[in-house]
Amino acid sequence: MSAQPSSTYTISDLAREFDLTTRAIRFYEDMGLLQPSRSGPGGRNRVYSSRDRTRLKLTLRAKRLGLSLTEAKDIIDMYDSPRDTGPQLRKFLTILAQHRQQLEDQLAELQANLDEVRTHEKEARALLARLEKDKVRA
């Protein structure tokens, strides 16, 4: 779904656009990822900016990569600050390298498990073939 032309969004707008619950969006707000302004009686209505929308989009992208919300927040916050981008990019690369290593370790473990399953399947087929062969002889 494409972004709306508006530069502000309600919680329902963002929930619809990103297929999230409003509760999930409030959770991201509690984590400090989003900082909506308030309007209406008693400030009950959340008003999200284009910046909040972008931060939500980046948060969801980080989650798809398997990063924790804390890691996502650290990375997103780096790009909000006006500091030199060199240290930011180095930190981002460090986080990505750690995450890649974690995924590679998980992949190796899954591959080992698959190999073990294949071995058991092969053994079970051989036993079954022997049983059926013996049954035919009897």
PDB file of N, CA, C and O in Angstrom, residues 30-91:
ATOM      1  N   ASP A  30       6.141   3.200  23.178  1.00  0.00           N
ATOM      2  CA  ASP A  30       6.673   2.982  24.526  1.00  0.00           C
ATOM      3  C   ASP A  30       8.172   2.673  24.496  1.00  0.00           C
ATOM      4  O   ASP A  30       8.900   3.018  25.422  1.00  0.00           O
ATOM      5  N   MET A  31       8.630   2.027  23.428  1.00  0.00           N
ATOM      6  CA  MET A  31      10.053   1.690  23.274  1.00  0.00           C
ATOM      7  C   MET A  31      10.875   2.901  22.841  1.00  0.00           C
ATOM      8  O   MET A  31      12.088   2.827  22.738  1.00  0.00           O
ATOM      9  N   GLY A  32      10.205   4.020  22.545  1.00  0.00           N
ATOM     10  CA  GLY A  32      10.907   5.231  22.143  1.00  0.00           C
ATOM     11  C   GLY A  32      11.203   5.308  20.657  1.00  0.00           C
ATOM     12  O   GLY A  32      11.939   6.181  20.212  1.00  0.00           O
ATOM     13  N   LEU A  33      10.623   4.392  19.880  1.00  0.00           N
ATOM     14  CA  LEU A  33      10.847   4.401  18.437  1.00  0.00           C
ATOM     15  C   LEU A  33      10.003   5.459  17.739  1.00  0.00           C
ATOM     16  O   LEU A  33      10.398   5.990  16.706  1.00  0.00           O
ATOM     17  N   LEU A  34       8.835   5.750  18.289  1.00  0.00           N
ATOM     18  CA  LEU A  34       7.926   6.744  17.711  1.00  0.00           C
ATOM     19  C   LEU A  34       7.635   7.799  18.769  1.00  0.00           C
ATOM     20  O   LEU A  34       7.563   7.485  19.959  1.00  0.00           O
ATOM     21  N   GLN A  35       7.459   9.030  18.326  1.00  0.00           N
ATOM     22  CA  GLN A  35       7.180  10.117  19.254  1.00  0.00           C
ATOM     23  C   GLN A  35       6.082  11.015  18.695  1.00  0.00           C
ATOM     24  O   GLN A  35       6.345  12.131  18.237  1.00  0.00           O
ATOM     25  N   PRO A  36       4.841  10.517  18.717  1.00  0.00           N
ATOM     26  CA  PRO A  36       3.751  11.320  18.162  1.00  0.00           C
ATOM     27  C   PRO A  36       3.448  12.525  19.041  1.00  0.00           C
ATOM     28  O   PRO A  36       3.697  12.511  20.236  1.00  0.00           O
ATOM     29  N   SER A  37       2.918  13.553  18.391  1.00  0.00           N
ATOM     30  CA  SER A  37       2.414  14.678  19.167  1.00  0.00           C
ATOM     31  C   SER A  37       0.983  14.316  19.565  1.00  0.00           C
ATOM     32  O   SER A  37       0.445  13.297  19.120  1.00  0.00           O
ATOM     33  N   ARG A  38       0.393  15.146  20.393  1.00  0.00           N
ATOM     34  CA  ARG A  38      -0.966  14.870  20.881  1.00  0.00           C
ATOM     35  C   ARG A  38      -1.899  15.993  20.475  1.00  0.00           C
ATOM     36  O   ARG A  38      -1.498  17.147  20.383  1.00  0.00           O
ATOM     37  N   SER A  39      -3.152  15.624  20.230  1.00  0.00           N
ATOM     38  CA  SER A  39      -4.174  16.637  19.935  1.00  0.00           C
ATOM     39  C   SER A  39      -5.488  16.181  20.535  1.00  0.00           C
ATOM     40  O   SER A  39      -5.591  15.096  21.090  1.00  0.00           O
ATOM     41  N   GLY A  40      -6.494  17.018  20.390  1.00  0.00           N
ATOM     42  CA  GLY A  40      -7.821  16.665  20.883  1.00  0.00           C
ATOM     43  C   GLY A  40      -7.953  16.897  22.371  1.00  0.00           C
ATOM     44  O   GLY A  40      -7.018  17.326  23.041  1.00  0.00           O
ATOM     45  N   PRO A  41      -9.139  16.566  22.895  1.00  0.00           N
ATOM     46  CA  PRO A  41      -9.412  16.783  24.323  1.00  0.00           C
ATOM     47  C   PRO A  41      -8.445  15.986  25.196  1.00  0.00           C
ATOM     48  O   PRO A  41      -8.331  14.773  25.053  1.00  0.00           O
ATOM     49  N   GLY A  42      -7.720  16.689  26.048  1.00  0.00           N
ATOM     50  CA  GLY A  42      -6.799  16.017  26.968  1.00  0.00           C
ATOM     51  C   GLY A  42      -5.607  15.382  26.264  1.00  0.00           C
ATOM     52  O   GLY A  42      -4.934  14.543  26.846  1.00  0.00           O
ATOM     53  N   GLY A  43      -5.384  15.738  25.004  1.00  0.00           N
ATOM     54  CA  GLY A  43      -4.264  15.152  24.268  1.00  0.00           C
ATOM     55  C   GLY A  43      -4.420  13.665  24.014  1.00  0.00           C
ATOM     56  O   GLY A  43      -3.450  12.919  23.969  1.00  0.00           O
ATOM     57  N   ARG A  44      -5.658  13.238  23.859  1.00  0.00           N
ATOM     58  CA  ARG A  44      -5.929  11.802  23.706  1.00  0.00           C
ATOM     59  C   ARG A  44      -5.545  11.262  22.332  1.00  0.00           C
ATOM     60  O   ARG A  44      -5.269  10.086  22.195  1.00  0.00           O
ATOM     61  N   ASN A  45      -5.570  12.105  21.322  1.00  0.00           N
ATOM     62  CA  ASN A  45      -5.292  11.629  19.957  1.00  0.00           C
ATOM     63  C   ASN A  45      -3.807  11.743  19.623  1.00  0.00           C
ATOM     64  O   ASN A  45      -3.202  12.799  19.780  1.00  0.00           O
ATOM     65  N   ARG A  46      -3.255  10.664  19.139  1.00  0.00           N
ATOM     66  CA  ARG A  46      -1.865  10.666  18.704  1.00  0.00           C
ATOM     67  C   ARG A  46      -1.808  11.175  17.269  1.00  0.00           C
ATOM     68  O   ARG A  46      -2.588  10.743  16.429  1.00  0.00           O
ATOM     69  N   VAL A  47      -0.842  12.040  16.994  1.00  0.00           N
ATOM     70  CA  VAL A  47      -0.632  12.541  15.638  1.00  0.00           C
ATOM     71  C   VAL A  47       0.808  12.193  15.255  1.00  0.00           C
ATOM     72  O   VAL A  47       1.766  12.686  15.862  1.00  0.00           O
ATOM     73  N   TYR A  48       0.938  11.320  14.273  1.00  0.00           N
ATOM     74  CA  TYR A  48       2.250  10.851  13.845  1.00  0.00           C
ATOM     75  C   TYR A  48       2.733  11.662  12.642  1.00  0.00           C
ATOM     76  O   TYR A  48       1.963  11.950  11.726  1.00  0.00           O
ATOM     77  N   SER A  49       4.021  11.985  12.637  1.00  0.00           N
ATOM     78  CA  SER A  49       4.614  12.764  11.558  1.00  0.00           C
ATOM     79  C   SER A  49       5.183  11.831  10.483  1.00  0.00           C
ATOM     80  O   SER A  49       5.251  10.616  10.662  1.00  0.00           O
ATOM     81  N   SER A  50       5.630  12.437   9.403  1.00  0.00           N
ATOM     82  CA  SER A  50       6.320  11.660   8.359  1.00  0.00           C
ATOM     83  C   SER A  50       7.558  10.996   8.944  1.00  0.00           C
ATOM     84  O   SER A  50       7.902   9.873   8.568  1.00  0.00           O
ATOM     85  N   ARG A  51       8.222  11.673   9.877  1.00  0.00           N
ATOM     86  CA  ARG A  51       9.392  11.107  10.548  1.00  0.00           C
ATOM     87  C   ARG A  51       9.004   9.836  11.301  1.00  0.00           C
ATOM     88  O   ARG A  51       9.701   8.833  11.229  1.00  0.00           O
ATOM     89  N   ASP A  52       7.880   9.882  12.036  1.00  0.00           N
ATOM     90  CA  ASP A  52       7.405   8.690  12.758  1.00  0.00           C
ATOM     91  C   ASP A  52       7.101   7.555  11.781  1.00  0.00           C
ATOM     92  O   ASP A  52       7.434   6.399  12.041  1.00  0.00           O
ATOM     93  N   ARG A  53       6.469   7.898  10.664  1.00  0.00           N
ATOM     94  CA  ARG A  53       6.121   6.891   9.659  1.00  0.00           C
ATOM     95  C   ARG A  53       7.392   6.222   9.129  1.00  0.00           C
ATOM     96  O   ARG A  53       7.473   5.011   9.008  1.00  0.00           O
ATOM     97  N   THR A  54       8.405   7.028   8.836  1.00  0.00           N
ATOM     98  CA  THR A  54       9.671   6.498   8.339  1.00  0.00           C
ATOM     99  C   THR A  54      10.336   5.630   9.398  1.00  0.00           C
ATOM    100  O   THR A  54      10.849   4.541   9.096  1.00  0.00           O
ATOM    101  N   ARG A  55      10.317   6.086  10.647  1.00  0.00           N
ATOM    102  CA  ARG A  55      10.910   5.307  11.734  1.00  0.00           C
ATOM    103  C   ARG A  55      10.180   3.975  11.905  1.00  0.00           C
ATOM    104  O   ARG A  55      10.817   2.954  12.148  1.00  0.00           O
ATOM    105  N   LEU A  56       8.862   3.980  11.759  1.00  0.00           N
ATOM    106  CA  LEU A  56       8.100   2.738  11.860  1.00  0.00           C
ATOM    107  C   LEU A  56       8.480   1.795  10.720  1.00  0.00           C
ATOM    108  O   LEU A  56       8.692   0.599  10.923  1.00  0.00           O
ATOM    109  N   LYS A  57       8.586   2.339   9.524  1.00  0.00           N
ATOM    110  CA  LYS A  57       8.968   1.540   8.358  1.00  0.00           C
ATOM    111  C   LYS A  57      10.354   0.913   8.570  1.00  0.00           C
ATOM    112  O   LYS A  57      10.563  -0.274   8.297  1.00  0.00           O
ATOM    113  N   LEU A  58      11.300   1.707   9.068  1.00  0.00           N
ATOM    114  CA  LEU A  58      12.655   1.198   9.327  1.00  0.00           C
ATOM    115  C   LEU A  58      12.657   0.164  10.452  1.00  0.00           C
ATOM    116  O   LEU A  58      13.403  -0.816  10.396  1.00  0.00           O
ATOM    117  N   THR A  59      11.820   0.373  11.454  1.00  0.00           N
ATOM    118  CA  THR A  59      11.711  -0.589  12.562  1.00  0.00           C
ATOM    119  C   THR A  59      11.235  -1.941  12.041  1.00  0.00           C
ATOM    120  O   THR A  59      11.788  -2.991  12.390  1.00  0.00           O
ATOM    121  N   LEU A  60      10.223  -1.905  11.198  1.00  0.00           N
ATOM    122  CA  LEU A  60       9.685  -3.160  10.656  1.00  0.00           C
ATOM    123  C   LEU A  60      10.709  -3.845   9.751  1.00  0.00           C
ATOM    124  O   LEU A  60      10.819  -5.068   9.739  1.00  0.00           O
ATOM    125  N   ARG A  61      11.455  -3.055   9.005  1.00  0.00           N
ATOM    126  CA  ARG A  61      12.512  -3.620   8.153  1.00  0.00           C
ATOM    127  C   ARG A  61      13.577  -4.290   9.024  1.00  0.00           C
ATOM    128  O   ARG A  61      14.040  -5.385   8.735  1.00  0.00           O
ATOM    129  N   ALA A  62      13.967  -3.634  10.114  1.00  0.00           N
ATOM    130  CA  ALA A  62      14.968  -4.198  11.032  1.00  0.00           C
ATOM    131  C   ALA A  62      14.453  -5.497  11.652  1.00  0.00           C
ATOM    132  O   ALA A  62      15.200  -6.467  11.796  1.00  0.00           O
ATOM    133  N   LYS A  63      13.171  -5.514  12.001  1.00  0.00           N
ATOM    134  CA  LYS A  63      12.581  -6.738  12.563  1.00  0.00           C
ATOM    135  C   LYS A  63      12.632  -7.873  11.557  1.00  0.00           C
ATOM    136  O   LYS A  63      12.923  -9.011  11.911  1.00  0.00           O
ATOM    137  N   ARG A  64      12.340  -7.567  10.280  1.00  0.00           N
ATOM    138  CA  ARG A  64      12.405  -8.604   9.241  1.00  0.00           C
ATOM    139  C   ARG A  64      13.823  -9.158   9.110  1.00  0.00           C
ATOM    140  O   ARG A  64      14.010 -10.318   8.792  1.00  0.00           O
ATOM    141  N   LEU A  65      14.818  -8.300   9.344  1.00  0.00           N
ATOM    142  CA  LEU A  65      16.210  -8.743   9.314  1.00  0.00           C
ATOM    143  C   LEU A  65      16.563  -9.561  10.555  1.00  0.00           C
ATOM    144  O   LEU A  65      17.616 -10.170  10.617  1.00  0.00           O
ATOM    145  N   GLY A  66      15.670  -9.537  11.548  1.00  0.00           N
ATOM    146  CA  GLY A  66      15.905 -10.300  12.773  1.00  0.00           C
ATOM    147  C   GLY A  66      16.600  -9.516  13.863  1.00  0.00           C
ATOM    148  O   GLY A  66      17.040 -10.082  14.852  1.00  0.00           O
ATOM    149  N   LEU A  67      16.703  -8.209  13.698  1.00  0.00           N
ATOM    150  CA  LEU A  67      17.327  -7.387  14.726  1.00  0.00           C
ATOM    151  C   LEU A  67      16.351  -7.177  15.874  1.00  0.00           C
ATOM    152  O   LEU A  67      15.135  -7.158  15.675  1.00  0.00           O
ATOM    153  N   SER A  68      16.884  -7.015  17.069  1.00  0.00           N
ATOM    154  CA  SER A  68      16.030  -6.721  18.215  1.00  0.00           C
ATOM    155  C   SER A  68      15.535  -5.283  18.087  1.00  0.00           C
ATOM    156  O   SER A  68      16.109  -4.476  17.351  1.00  0.00           O
ATOM    157  N   LEU A  69      14.495  -4.957  18.833  1.00  0.00           N
ATOM    158  CA  LEU A  69      13.982  -3.587  18.799  1.00  0.00           C
ATOM    159  C   LEU A  69      15.010  -2.610  19.356  1.00  0.00           C
ATOM    160  O   LEU A  69      15.104  -1.473  18.894  1.00  0.00           O
ATOM    161  N   THR A  70      15.803  -3.055  20.322  1.00  0.00           N
ATOM    162  CA  THR A  70      16.853  -2.195  20.871  1.00  0.00           C
ATOM    163  C   THR A  70      17.897  -1.893  19.799  1.00  0.00           C
ATOM    164  O   THR A  70      18.325  -0.742  19.641  1.00  0.00           O
ATOM    165  N   GLU A  71      18.306  -2.935  19.050  1.00  0.00           N
ATOM    166  CA  GLU A  71      19.263  -2.722  17.961  1.00  0.00           C
ATOM    167  C   GLU A  71      18.660  -1.800  16.906  1.00  0.00           C
ATOM    168  O   GLU A  71      19.332  -0.894  16.399  1.00  0.00           O
ATOM    169  N   ALA A  72      17.396  -2.034  16.576  1.00  0.00           N
ATOM    170  CA  ALA A  72      16.713  -1.195  15.582  1.00  0.00           C
ATOM    171  C   ALA A  72      16.701   0.254  16.045  1.00  0.00           C
ATOM    172  O   ALA A  72      17.016   1.165  15.280  1.00  0.00           O
ATOM    173  N   LYS A  73      16.365   0.463  17.311  1.00  0.00           N
ATOM    174  CA  LYS A  73      16.310   1.829  17.841  1.00  0.00           C
ATOM    175  C   LYS A  73      17.683   2.480  17.787  1.00  0.00           C
ATOM    176  O   LYS A  73      17.817   3.638  17.390  1.00  0.00           O
ATOM    177  N   ASP A  74      18.716   1.748  18.171  1.00  0.00           N
ATOM    178  CA  ASP A  74      20.082   2.297  18.130  1.00  0.00           C
ATOM    179  C   ASP A  74      20.441   2.748  16.717  1.00  0.00           C
ATOM    180  O   ASP A  74      20.987   3.832  16.515  1.00  0.00           O
ATOM    181  N   ILE A  75      20.134   1.911  15.749  1.00  0.00           N
ATOM    182  CA  ILE A  75      20.476   2.230  14.362  1.00  0.00           C
ATOM    183  C   ILE A  75      19.664   3.424  13.865  1.00  0.00           C
ATOM    184  O   ILE A  75      20.201   4.363  13.284  1.00  0.00           O
ATOM    185  N   ILE A  76      18.365   3.397  14.118  1.00  0.00           N
ATOM    186  CA  ILE A  76      17.493   4.481  13.652  1.00  0.00           C
ATOM    187  C   ILE A  76      17.869   5.797  14.329  1.00  0.00           C
ATOM    188  O   ILE A  76      17.932   6.843  13.687  1.00  0.00           O
ATOM    189  N   ASP A  77      18.168   5.737  15.621  1.00  0.00           N
ATOM    190  CA  ASP A  77      18.567   6.945  16.350  1.00  0.00           C
ATOM    191  C   ASP A  77      19.867   7.531  15.799  1.00  0.00           C
ATOM    192  O   ASP A  77      20.052   8.745  15.787  1.00  0.00           O
ATOM    193  N   MET A  78      20.768   6.652  15.343  1.00  0.00           N
ATOM    194  CA  MET A  78      22.031   7.128  14.778  1.00  0.00           C
ATOM    195  C   MET A  78      21.769   8.048  13.587  1.00  0.00           C
ATOM    196  O   MET A  78      22.441   9.052  13.410  1.00  0.00           O
ATOM    197  N   TYR A  79      20.794   7.694  12.781  1.00  0.00           N
ATOM    198  CA  TYR A  79      20.518   8.482  11.588  1.00  0.00           C
ATOM    199  C   TYR A  79      19.741   9.754  11.892  1.00  0.00           C
ATOM    200  O   TYR A  79      19.681  10.650  11.074  1.00  0.00           O
ATOM    201  N   ASP A  80      19.177   9.833  13.089  1.00  0.00           N
ATOM    202  CA  ASP A  80      18.489  11.051  13.507  1.00  0.00           C
ATOM    203  C   ASP A  80      19.456  12.106  14.010  1.00  0.00           C
ATOM    204  O   ASP A  80      19.134  13.278  14.050  1.00  0.00           O
ATOM    205  N   SER A  81      20.636  11.666  14.436  1.00  0.00           N
ATOM    206  CA  SER A  81      21.575  12.617  15.027  1.00  0.00           C
ATOM    207  C   SER A  81      22.424  13.258  13.935  1.00  0.00           C
ATOM    208  O   SER A  81      22.711  12.643  12.921  1.00  0.00           O
ATOM    209  N   PRO A  82      22.852  14.487  14.150  1.00  0.00           N
ATOM    210  CA  PRO A  82      23.615  15.208  13.122  1.00  0.00           C
ATOM    211  C   PRO A  82      25.114  14.888  13.137  1.00  0.00           C
ATOM    212  O   PRO A  82      25.882  15.539  12.466  1.00  0.00           O
ATOM    213  N   ARG A  83      25.518  13.879  13.916  1.00  0.00           N
ATOM    214  CA  ARG A  83      26.940  13.558  14.021  1.00  0.00           C
ATOM    215  C   ARG A  83      27.508  13.078  12.692  1.00  0.00           C
ATOM    216  O   ARG A  83      26.794  12.782  11.748  1.00  0.00           O
ATOM    217  N   ASP A  84      28.816  12.929  12.666  1.00  0.00           N
ATOM    218  CA  ASP A  84      29.529  12.384  11.520  1.00  0.00           C
ATOM    219  C   ASP A  84      28.997  10.978  11.232  1.00  0.00           C
ATOM    220  O   ASP A  84      28.791  10.182  12.153  1.00  0.00           O
ATOM    221  N   THR A  85      28.773  10.665   9.976  1.00  0.00           N
ATOM    222  CA  THR A  85      28.170   9.376   9.628  1.00  0.00           C
ATOM    223  C   THR A  85      29.158   8.216   9.690  1.00  0.00           C
ATOM    224  O   THR A  85      28.741   7.066   9.722  1.00  0.00           O
ATOM    225  N   GLY A  86      30.466   8.480   9.717  1.00  0.00           N
ATOM    226  CA  GLY A  86      31.460   7.399   9.776  1.00  0.00           C
ATOM    227  C   GLY A  86      31.255   6.475  10.962  1.00  0.00           C
ATOM    228  O   GLY A  86      31.089   5.260  10.793  1.00  0.00           O
ATOM    229  N   PRO A  87      31.223   7.005  12.198  1.00  0.00           N
ATOM    230  CA  PRO A  87      30.990   6.140  13.366  1.00  0.00           C
ATOM    231  C   PRO A  87      29.631   5.438  13.308  1.00  0.00           C
ATOM    232  O   PRO A  87      29.500   4.294  13.734  1.00  0.00           O
ATOM    233  N   GLN A  88      28.635   6.129  12.776  1.00  0.00           N
ATOM    234  CA  GLN A  88      27.305   5.523  12.664  1.00  0.00           C
ATOM    235  C   GLN A  88      27.353   4.313  11.750  1.00  0.00           C
ATOM    236  O   GLN A  88      26.814   3.247  12.064  1.00  0.00           O
ATOM    237  N   LEU A  89      27.997   4.485  10.612  1.00  0.00           N
ATOM    238  CA  LEU A  89      28.080   3.376   9.652  1.00  0.00           C
ATOM    239  C   LEU A  89      28.911   2.233  10.210  1.00  0.00           C
ATOM    240  O   LEU A  89      28.580   1.058   9.995  1.00  0.00           O
ATOM    241  N   ARG A  90      29.983   2.535  10.953  1.00  0.00           N
ATOM    242  CA  ARG A  90      30.789   1.470  11.555  1.00  0.00           C
ATOM    243  C   ARG A  90      29.955   0.675  12.560  1.00  0.00           C
ATOM    244  O   ARG A  90      30.009  -0.554  12.595  1.00  0.00           O
ATOM    245  N   LYS A  91      29.174   1.380  13.366  1.00  0.00           N
ATOM    246  CA  LYS A  91      28.328   0.694  14.350  1.00  0.00           C
ATOM    247  C   LYS A  91      27.279  -0.159  13.631  1.00  0.00           C
ATOM    248  O   LYS A  91      27.021  -1.302  14.011  1.00  0.00           O
TER     249      LYS A  91
END
